[in-house]
Amino acid sequence: MPTPQKAPPTPQTAPNVKLSFFKLNVPDMDAALEFYGKVFCFSIVQTFDEGAFLEHILALPGQEAGPNLLLVAYKDGRDVSVGPGHGPVGLVTDDIEALCAKAVEAGADTIVPIFDMGPVKVGIVLDPWGHELELLQFPAG
């Protein structure tokens, strides 16, 4: 017999929570900044240059308050290869075909070609460092 699932707390009893950021470790900060800036128009809103790492907080135009994308490069050269225990970062666009083409031109690999999931178009690319980016286009209106 299946174990009953616990329901998540209702909004009335849950603390107030706001999604703040996604963090990606990258081996080459300059190349990552170029990719995410060129393809998605992310720009740096804050930087932390610490002894062990360099971290840039990125924002999309008009979304400086977040949620943000953080890129982190460790200064000790540690392995930051992407493993199997993560899911994609989701991005919504009004022109998925153009965005996918732009991402591939900038070094991304298509792993799931654009397809229709009901009225939504979906495609998944890997950035040049292996992070999955799930691109969505909702119907106009």
Tab-separated table of C-alpha atoms in Angstrom:
chain	number	residue	atom	x	y	z
A	1	MET	CA	0.000	0.000	0.000
A	2	PRO	CA	1.478	3.418	-0.954
A	3	THR	CA	2.539	5.757	1.804
A	4	PRO	CA	0.238	8.803	2.000
A	5	GLN	CA	1.959	12.019	0.970
A	6	LYS	CA	2.005	14.926	3.393
A	7	ALA	CA	0.439	18.048	1.969
A	8	PRO	CA	2.698	21.110	1.854
A	9	PRO	CA	1.899	23.813	4.383
A	10	THR	CA	-0.861	26.153	3.308
A	11	PRO	CA	0.095	29.759	2.582
A	12	GLN	CA	-1.624	30.818	5.801
A	13	THR	CA	0.796	28.764	7.921
A	14	ALA	CA	3.978	28.994	5.819
A	15	PRO	CA	6.534	31.750	6.361
A	16	ASN	CA	6.720	34.418	3.682
A	17	VAL	CA	9.244	33.208	1.086
A	18	LYS	CA	10.516	34.804	-2.125
A	19	LEU	CA	12.674	33.101	-4.737
A	20	SER	CA	15.975	34.968	-4.725
A	21	PHE	CA	18.602	33.340	-6.972
A	22	PHE	CA	20.053	30.409	-8.875
A	23	LYS	CA	23.795	29.819	-8.547
A	24	LEU	CA	25.957	28.181	-11.211
A	25	ASN	CA	29.613	27.283	-10.754
A	26	VAL	CA	31.666	28.035	-13.857
A	27	PRO	CA	35.308	27.320	-14.693
A	28	ASP	CA	35.769	30.452	-16.860
A	29	MET	CA	34.059	33.584	-15.521
A	30	ASP	CA	34.848	35.819	-18.488
A	31	ALA	CA	33.439	33.317	-20.982
A	32	ALA	CA	30.355	32.712	-18.813
A	33	LEU	CA	29.672	36.449	-18.505
A	34	GLU	CA	29.996	36.803	-22.271
A	35	PHE	CA	27.622	33.857	-22.921
A	36	TYR	CA	24.904	34.913	-20.466
A	37	GLY	CA	25.184	38.577	-21.456
A	38	LYS	CA	25.187	37.972	-25.215
A	39	VAL	CA	22.445	35.329	-25.308
A	40	PHE	CA	20.068	36.410	-22.524
A	41	CYS	CA	21.064	40.065	-21.841
A	42	PHE	CA	22.066	39.399	-18.226
A	43	SER	CA	24.209	42.150	-16.684
A	44	ILE	CA	26.200	42.352	-13.457
A	45	VAL	CA	24.418	44.068	-10.556
A	46	GLN	CA	26.857	43.141	-7.780
A	47	THR	CA	30.231	41.415	-7.381
A	48	PHE	CA	31.928	39.605	-4.498
A	49	ASP	CA	35.650	39.105	-5.072
A	50	GLU	CA	36.723	36.996	-2.106
A	51	GLY	CA	39.927	35.107	-1.393
A	52	ALA	CA	38.490	31.746	-2.476
A	53	PHE	CA	36.017	32.749	-5.191
A	54	LEU	CA	34.692	35.402	-7.535
A	55	GLU	CA	30.902	35.749	-7.656
A	56	HIS	CA	28.851	37.960	-9.945
A	57	ILE	CA	25.171	38.551	-9.334
A	58	LEU	CA	23.404	38.943	-12.669
A	59	ALA	CA	19.994	40.348	-13.525
A	60	LEU	CA	17.820	40.613	-16.577
A	61	PRO	CA	16.790	44.092	-17.744
A	62	GLY	CA	14.001	45.389	-15.515
A	63	GLN	CA	14.433	42.501	-13.058
A	64	GLU	CA	17.338	43.797	-10.993
A	65	ALA	CA	15.561	42.855	-7.742
A	66	GLY	CA	15.538	39.219	-8.852
A	67	PRO	CA	15.341	36.433	-8.957
A	68	ASN	CA	18.975	36.600	-9.976
A	69	LEU	CA	21.471	34.319	-11.643
A	70	LEU	CA	24.752	34.056	-9.743
A	71	LEU	CA	27.916	32.887	-11.456
A	72	VAL	CA	30.716	31.611	-9.222
A	73	ALA	CA	34.317	30.831	-10.171
A	74	TYR	CA	36.542	29.278	-7.512
A	75	LYS	CA	40.104	30.573	-7.534
A	76	ASP	CA	41.696	27.240	-6.562
A	77	GLY	CA	40.763	25.642	-9.897
A	78	ARG	CA	38.531	22.967	-8.311
A	79	ASP	CA	36.423	20.770	-10.517
A	80	VAL	CA	33.034	22.376	-11.113
A	81	SER	CA	31.780	19.841	-13.629
A	82	VAL	CA	28.017	19.580	-13.696
A	83	GLY	CA	26.760	16.344	-12.149
A	84	PRO	CA	23.486	14.465	-12.536
A	85	GLY	CA	21.838	15.747	-9.359
A	86	HIS	CA	20.385	18.994	-10.645
A	87	GLY	CA	17.618	20.206	-12.887
A	88	PRO	CA	17.524	22.984	-15.442
A	89	VAL	CA	17.331	26.713	-14.912
A	90	GLY	CA	14.078	27.881	-16.525
A	91	LEU	CA	13.856	30.963	-18.718
A	92	VAL	CA	10.732	32.318	-20.429
A	93	THR	CA	10.914	34.035	-23.804
A	94	ASP	CA	8.546	35.401	-26.424
A	95	ASP	CA	10.604	33.885	-29.292
A	96	ILE	CA	11.964	30.455	-28.405
A	97	GLU	CA	13.249	29.688	-31.904
A	98	ALA	CA	15.373	32.851	-32.008
A	99	LEU	CA	16.636	32.382	-28.441
A	100	CYS	CA	17.605	28.734	-29.018
A	101	ALA	CA	19.426	29.692	-32.224
A	102	LYS	CA	21.247	32.526	-30.430
A	103	ALA	CA	22.270	30.188	-27.588
A	104	VAL	CA	23.599	27.548	-30.017
A	105	GLU	CA	25.480	30.211	-31.987
A	106	ALA	CA	27.125	31.296	-28.703
A	107	GLY	CA	28.259	27.739	-27.848
A	108	ALA	CA	25.250	25.976	-26.305
A	109	ASP	CA	24.202	22.471	-27.341
A	110	THR	CA	20.584	21.538	-27.969
A	111	ILE	CA	19.651	18.460	-25.945
A	112	VAL	CA	15.865	18.661	-26.363
A	113	PRO	CA	14.737	20.307	-29.599
A	114	ILE	CA	11.789	22.671	-29.362
A	115	PHE	CA	8.491	20.845	-28.988
A	116	ASP	CA	4.919	21.715	-28.100
A	117	MET	CA	3.618	20.740	-24.676
A	118	GLY	CA	0.017	21.748	-25.104
A	119	PRO	CA	0.047	25.465	-25.855
A	120	VAL	CA	3.589	25.913	-24.454
A	121	LYS	CA	6.760	25.564	-26.538
A	122	VAL	CA	9.707	23.978	-24.693
A	123	GLY	CA	13.354	23.430	-25.586
A	124	ILE	CA	16.426	22.553	-23.519
A	125	VAL	CA	20.012	23.564	-24.221
A	126	LEU	CA	23.256	23.015	-22.352
A	127	ASP	CA	25.386	26.080	-21.794
A	128	PRO	CA	29.067	25.678	-22.725
A	129	TRP	CA	29.786	24.290	-19.208
A	130	GLY	CA	26.996	21.707	-19.160
A	131	HIS	CA	24.262	23.550	-17.218
A	132	GLU	CA	20.776	22.745	-18.491
A	133	LEU	CA	18.686	25.737	-19.534
A	134	GLU	CA	15.012	25.032	-20.126
A	135	LEU	CA	13.497	27.608	-22.438
A	136	LEU	CA	9.738	28.185	-22.464
A	137	GLN	CA	7.422	30.183	-24.676
A	138	PHE	CA	3.862	30.663	-23.485
A	139	PRO	CA	1.046	31.535	-25.885
A	140	ALA	CA	0.634	35.232	-26.638
A	141	GLY	CA	-1.947	37.018	-24.569
